[in-house]
Every structure is written in structure tokens, then in C-alpha cells.
């Protein structure tokens, strides 16, 4: 089951490389995030009924490419 990610939480890229998409769901040429990179969850967006996580201005990664990182001390 996919976790509902928390906006503002730090997440980790699970797959390598994870392509970065624009708001239309088109891959941004030459732009990707390495596996293990930490990204900030700026919100959730459905593009063509596919879930994406916003990581920057007009920058999105597929939601199933990220793991929510929750650290308990």
C-alpha cells in the first residue's frame, strides 16, 4: 500500500535515476534525481491520472519513485 506522503516532509528517491517532469507530465531533458537523493515534498499533483510529487517550481517526480523518510528519535 502506498503511503500518503506528508507535504513538507523530506523524502528519499527510491529508483535511479528518477526523471523530473514538468507540470504537463513531460520529462525535462537532462534533469533527473539520483537514487538516495533527498527531496522536499512540496505537494501532490495528479497529471493524466498519475500521481506526482512536486519537488520544485514546475518540477515533479513520479510518486512511486519516492519513499517518505520518517525518522523517530
Coordinates of N, CA and C in Angstrom, one line a residue:
X1 N 0.8 -1.2 0.0 CA 0.0 0.0 0.0 C 0.9 1.2 0.0
X2 N 0.5 2.2 -0.8 CA 1.3 3.4 -0.9 C 1.0 4.4 0.2
X3 N 2.0 4.9 0.9 CA 1.8 5.8 2.0 C 1.3 7.2 1.4
X4 N 0.4 7.8 2.1 CA 0.1 9.2 1.7 C 1.2 10.0 2.3
X5 N 1.9 10.7 1.4 CA 3.0 11.5 1.8 C 2.6 12.8 2.4
X6 N 3.4 13.3 3.4 CA 3.2 14.5 4.1 C 3.8 15.7 3.4
X7 N 3.0 16.7 3.1 CA 3.6 17.9 2.5 C 4.6 18.5 3.4
X8 N 5.8 18.9 2.9 CA 6.8 19.5 3.7 C 7.8 18.5 4.3
X9 N 7.5 17.2 4.1 CA 8.4 16.2 4.6 C 9.5 15.9 3.7
X10 N 10.6 15.4 4.2 CA 11.7 15.1 3.4 C 11.6 13.7 2.9
X11 N 11.8 13.5 1.6 CA 11.7 12.1 1.1 C 12.9 11.7 0.3
X12 N 13.0 10.4 0.1 CA 14.2 9.9 -0.5 C 13.8 9.2 -1.8
X13 N 14.6 9.4 -2.8 CA 14.4 8.9 -4.2 C 14.7 7.4 -4.1
X14 N 13.8 6.5 -4.5 CA 13.9 5.1 -4.4 C 14.6 4.5 -5.7
X15 N 14.1 5.0 -6.9 CA 14.6 4.4 -8.1 C 15.7 5.3 -8.7
X16 N 16.6 4.8 -9.5 CA 17.7 5.6 -10.1 C 17.7 5.3 -11.6
X17 N 17.8 6.4 -12.4 CA 17.5 7.8 -11.9 C 16.0 8.0 -12.0
X18 N 15.6 9.0 -11.2 CA 14.2 9.4 -11.2 C 14.1 10.6 -12.1
X19 N 13.4 10.5 -13.2 CA 13.3 11.7 -14.1 C 12.4 12.7 -13.4
X20 N 12.7 14.0 -13.8 CA 12.0 15.1 -13.3 C 11.1 15.6 -14.5
X21 N 9.8 15.8 -14.1 CA 8.8 16.1 -15.1 C 8.3 17.5 -14.9
X22 N 7.7 18.1 -16.0 CA 7.1 19.4 -15.8 C 5.6 19.3 -15.4
X23 N 4.9 20.4 -15.3 CA 3.5 20.3 -14.9 C 2.6 19.6 -15.9
X24 N 3.1 19.4 -17.1 CA 2.3 18.7 -18.1 C 2.6 17.2 -18.1
X25 N 3.5 16.8 -17.2 CA 3.9 15.4 -17.2 C 5.0 15.0 -18.2
X26 N 5.6 16.0 -18.8 CA 6.7 15.7 -19.8 C 8.0 15.7 -19.1
X27 N 8.9 14.7 -19.4 CA 10.2 14.7 -18.8 C 11.0 16.0 -19.2
X28 N 11.7 16.6 -18.2 CA 12.6 17.7 -18.5 C 13.9 17.2 -19.0
X29 N 14.3 17.5 -20.2 CA 15.6 16.9 -20.8 C 16.8 17.2 -19.9
X30 N 17.5 16.1 -19.6 CA 18.7 16.2 -18.8 C 18.5 16.4 -17.4
X31 N 17.3 16.3 -16.9 CA 17.0 16.6 -15.5 C 16.5 15.3 -14.8
X32 N 17.3 14.9 -13.8 CA 16.9 13.7 -13.0 C 17.5 13.8 -11.7
X33 N 16.9 13.0 -10.8 CA 17.4 12.9 -9.4 C 18.0 11.6 -9.1
X34 N 19.2 11.5 -8.5 CA 19.8 10.2 -8.3 C 19.2 9.5 -7.2
X35 N 19.3 8.2 -7.2 CA 18.8 7.3 -6.1 C 19.4 7.7 -4.8
X36 N 18.6 7.8 -3.8 CA 19.1 8.1 -2.4 C 19.1 9.6 -2.2
X37 N 18.9 10.4 -3.2 CA 18.8 11.9 -3.0 C 17.6 12.2 -2.2
X38 N 17.8 13.3 -1.4 CA 16.7 13.7 -0.5 C 16.0 14.9 -1.2
X39 N 14.7 14.8 -1.3 CA 13.9 15.9 -1.9 C 12.8 16.3 -1.0
X40 N 12.4 17.6 -1.1 CA 11.3 18.1 -0.2 C 10.0 17.9 -1.0
X41 N 9.0 17.4 -0.2 CA 7.7 17.2 -0.8 C 6.9 18.6 -0.7
X42 N 6.7 19.2 -1.9 CA 6.0 20.5 -1.9 C 4.5 20.3 -2.3
X43 N 4.1 19.1 -2.4 CA 2.7 18.9 -2.7 C 2.5 17.7 -3.7
X44 N 1.2 17.3 -3.8 CA 0.8 16.2 -4.6 C 0.1 16.7 -5.8
X45 N 0.3 16.1 -7.0 CA -0.4 16.6 -8.2 C -0.8 15.4 -9.0
X46 N -2.0 15.3 -9.5 CA -2.3 14.3 -10.5 C -2.1 14.8 -11.9
X47 N -1.3 14.2 -12.7 CA -1.1 14.5 -14.1 C -1.6 13.3 -15.0
X48 N -2.6 13.5 -15.8 CA -3.2 12.4 -16.6 C -3.5 11.2 -15.7
X49 N -4.1 11.5 -14.5 CA -4.5 10.5 -13.6 C -3.3 9.7 -13.0
X50 N -2.1 10.2 -13.1 CA -0.9 9.6 -12.5 C -0.5 10.5 -11.3
X51 N -0.1 9.9 -10.2 CA 0.3 10.7 -9.0 C 1.8 11.2 -9.1
X52 N 2.0 12.4 -8.9 CA 3.3 13.0 -8.9 C 3.5 13.8 -7.6
X53 N 4.7 14.0 -7.2 CA 5.1 14.8 -6.0 C 5.9 16.0 -6.6
X54 N 5.5 17.2 -6.1 CA 6.2 18.4 -6.5 C 7.5 18.5 -5.7
X55 N 8.6 18.7 -6.3 CA 9.9 18.9 -5.6 C 10.5 20.3 -5.9
X56 N 9.9 21.0 -6.8 CA 10.5 22.4 -7.1 C 9.5 23.1 -8.0
X57 N 9.8 24.3 -8.4 CA 9.0 25.1 -9.2 C 8.9 24.4 -10.6
X58 N 7.7 24.0 -10.9 CA 7.4 23.2 -12.2 C 8.3 22.0 -12.3
X59 N 8.6 21.4 -11.2 CA 9.4 20.1 -11.1 C 8.7 19.1 -10.3
X60 N 8.5 17.9 -10.9 CA 7.7 16.8 -10.3 C 8.4 15.5 -10.5
X61 N 8.3 14.6 -9.6 CA 8.7 13.2 -9.8 C 7.6 12.3 -9.6
X62 N 7.6 11.1 -10.2 CA 6.5 10.2 -10.0 C 6.4 9.8 -8.5
X63 N 5.2 9.8 -8.0 CA 5.0 9.5 -6.6 C 5.6 8.1 -6.2
X64 N 5.5 7.2 -7.1 CA 6.0 5.8 -6.7 C 7.5 5.7 -6.8
X65 N 8.2 6.8 -7.1 CA 9.7 6.8 -7.1 C 10.3 7.4 -5.8
X66 N 9.4 7.8 -4.9 CA 9.9 8.4 -3.7 C 9.5 7.6 -2.5
X67 N 10.3 7.6 -1.5 CA 10.0 7.0 -0.2 C 9.9 8.1 0.8
X68 N 8.8 8.1 1.6 CA 8.7 9.1 2.7 C 9.7 8.7 3.8
X69 N 10.5 9.6 4.2 CA 11.5 9.4 5.2 C 11.0 9.9 6.5
X70 N 10.7 9.0 7.5 CA 10.3 9.5 8.8 C 11.2 8.9 9.8
X71 N 11.9 9.8 10.5 CA 12.9 9.4 11.5 C 12.4 9.6 12.9
X72 N 12.4 8.5 13.7 CA 11.9 8.6 15.1 C 13.2 8.6 15.9
X73 N 13.3 9.5 16.8 CA 14.4 9.5 17.8 C 13.9 9.0 19.1

